[in-house]
C-alpha positions as a Markdown table, in Angstrom:
| # | Residue | x | y | z |
|---|---|---|---|---|
| 1 | Met | 35.3 | -18.2 | -21.3 |
| 2 | Ser | 33.6 | -21.6 | -21.2 |
| 3 | Ser | 31.4 | -22.7 | -24.1 |
| 4 | Gln | 29.2 | -24.8 | -21.8 |
| 5 | Leu | 26.4 | -23.2 | -19.9 |
| 6 | Glu | 25.8 | -24.0 | -16.3 |
| 7 | Pro | 22.2 | -25.0 | -15.4 |
| 8 | Leu | 20.2 | -22.4 | -13.6 |
| 9 | Leu | 18.9 | -25.0 | -11.2 |
| 10 | Lys | 20.1 | -28.4 | -10.2 |
| 11 | Leu | 17.6 | -30.6 | -8.4 |
| 12 | Ile | 19.0 | -33.6 | -6.5 |
| 13 | Val | 16.4 | -36.0 | -5.1 |
| 14 | Pro | 17.8 | -38.8 | -3.0 |
| 15 | Pro | 16.3 | -42.2 | -4.1 |
| 16 | Ser | 15.1 | -42.7 | -0.5 |
| 17 | Leu | 12.9 | -39.6 | -0.6 |
| 18 | Asp | 9.4 | -40.3 | -1.7 |
| 19 | Leu | 7.8 | -37.2 | -3.1 |
| 20 | Lys | 4.0 | -37.2 | -3.5 |
| 21 | Val | 1.8 | -34.5 | -4.9 |
| 22 | Ser | -1.9 | -34.2 | -5.6 |
| 23 | His | -3.3 | -33.9 | -9.1 |
| 24 | Gln | -3.8 | -30.2 | -8.6 |
| 25 | Gln | -0.3 | -29.7 | -7.2 |
| 26 | Phe | 1.2 | -31.6 | -10.1 |
| 27 | Glu | -0.6 | -29.4 | -12.6 |
| 28 | Gln | 0.7 | -26.3 | -10.9 |
| 29 | Leu | 4.3 | -27.7 | -10.7 |
| 30 | Ala | 4.3 | -28.9 | -14.4 |
| 31 | Thr | 2.8 | -25.6 | -15.6 |
| 32 | Ala | 5.5 | -23.6 | -13.7 |
| 33 | Asn | 8.3 | -25.9 | -14.9 |
| 34 | Arg | 7.5 | -26.6 | -18.6 |
| 35 | Asp | 11.2 | -27.4 | -19.4 |
| 36 | Leu | 11.3 | -30.3 | -16.9 |
| 37 | Arg | 10.0 | -33.7 | -17.8 |
| 38 | Leu | 7.7 | -34.4 | -14.9 |
| 39 | Glu | 5.4 | -37.4 | -14.3 |
| 40 | Arg | 3.0 | -38.4 | -11.6 |
| 41 | Thr | 2.0 | -42.0 | -10.8 |
| 42 | Ala | -1.5 | -43.1 | -9.9 |
| 43 | Gln | -0.3 | -43.1 | -6.3 |
| 44 | Gly | 0.8 | -39.5 | -6.5 |
| 45 | Lys | 4.5 | -40.2 | -6.6 |
| 46 | Leu | 6.4 | -37.4 | -8.4 |
| 47 | Ile | 9.0 | -38.5 | -11.0 |
| 48 | Val | 11.5 | -36.1 | -12.4 |
| 49 | Asn | 13.1 | -37.3 | -15.6 |
| 50 | Pro | 16.4 | -36.0 | -16.9 |
| 51 | Pro | 16.2 | -33.9 | -20.1 |
| 52 | Thr | 17.3 | -35.7 | -23.2 |
| 53 | Gly | 20.7 | -34.9 | -24.6 |
| 54 | Trp | 22.6 | -35.9 | -27.8 |
| 55 | Glu | 23.1 | -39.6 | -26.8 |
| 56 | Thr | 19.5 | -40.2 | -25.6 |
| 57 | Gly | 18.2 | -38.2 | -28.5 |
| 58 | Lys | 20.1 | -40.5 | -30.9 |
| 59 | Arg | 18.8 | -43.6 | -29.1 |
| 60 | Asn | 15.2 | -42.2 | -29.1 |
| 61 | Leu | 15.4 | -41.5 | -32.8 |
| 62 | Ser | 16.5 | -45.1 | -33.5 |
| 63 | Ile | 13.6 | -46.4 | -31.3 |
| 64 | Thr | 11.1 | -44.1 | -33.1 |
| 65 | Arg | 12.4 | -45.3 | -36.5 |
| 66 | Gln | 12.0 | -49.0 | -35.5 |
| 67 | Leu | 8.5 | -48.3 | -34.2 |
| 68 | Gly | 7.6 | -46.5 | -37.3 |
| 69 | Asn | 8.8 | -49.3 | -39.5 |
| 70 | Trp | 6.8 | -51.8 | -37.4 |
| 71 | Tyr | 3.7 | -49.6 | -37.7 |
| 72 | Glu | 4.1 | -49.4 | -41.5 |
| 73 | Glu | 4.0 | -53.2 | -41.6 |
| 74 | Asn | 1.2 | -53.5 | -39.0 |
| 75 | Pro | -1.1 | -50.5 | -39.3 |
| 76 | Glu | -4.1 | -52.3 | -37.7 |
| 77 | Lys | -2.1 | -52.9 | -34.5 |
| 78 | Gly | -0.8 | -49.3 | -34.0 |
| 79 | Glu | -2.8 | -47.1 | -31.8 |
| 80 | Ala | -1.5 | -43.7 | -30.4 |
| 81 | Cys | -3.5 | -43.8 | -27.2 |
| 82 | Ala | -5.5 | -46.3 | -25.2 |
| 83 | Thr | -7.9 | -46.3 | -22.2 |
| 84 | Ser | -6.4 | -48.1 | -19.3 |
| 85 | Glu | -8.1 | -50.7 | -17.1 |
| 86 | Arg | -8.6 | -48.0 | -14.4 |
| 87 | Gly | -10.3 | -45.7 | -16.9 |
| 88 | Phe | -7.7 | -43.0 | -17.6 |
| 89 | Phe | -6.4 | -42.2 | -21.1 |
| 90 | Glu | -2.7 | -42.8 | -21.7 |
| 91 | Ala | -0.1 | -43.0 | -24.4 |
| 92 | Val | 0.7 | -46.5 | -25.5 |
| 93 | Arg | 4.2 | -47.5 | -24.3 |
| 94 | Val | 6.8 | -49.6 | -26.1 |
| 95 | Ala | 9.2 | -52.1 | -24.5 |
| 96 | Trp | 12.0 | -54.3 | -25.6 |
| 97 | Pro | 12.2 | -57.3 | -23.3 |
| 98 | Lys | 15.7 | -58.8 | -22.8 |
| 99 | Ala | 16.4 | -61.9 | -24.9 |
| 100 | Phe | 16.9 | -64.2 | -21.9 |
| 101 | Arg | 13.2 | -63.6 | -20.8 |
C-alpha cells in the first residue's frame, strides 16, 4: 500500500488556453474550491496557482523571515495593504529584482 495519496482532481490548463471569468463567477468558483489557490486579474483572466509543498513552504518561510526583519528595521515603510491607482484594495507585494538589473 502506497503512503502517498493521489489527488482527487487534477486540472491541466494548457498555457494557450485563456480562461476568463466575471467577478461573480470567480466568487462562486473560489467559494466552491477553497483548497485551490485561485486569482483573477483585472481583465478577468483566471489564474490557478499550485498548492505549496515542503520546498515552496521552506522558501516562503525564508522570504517571510527576511521581510519581517526588514519591517522591524523600517516600521514606517511597512504597510499590509494599499489602495491601487485603479481604486481597488490589494495586499502589498514583495519582489527581489535580479542583480543584473
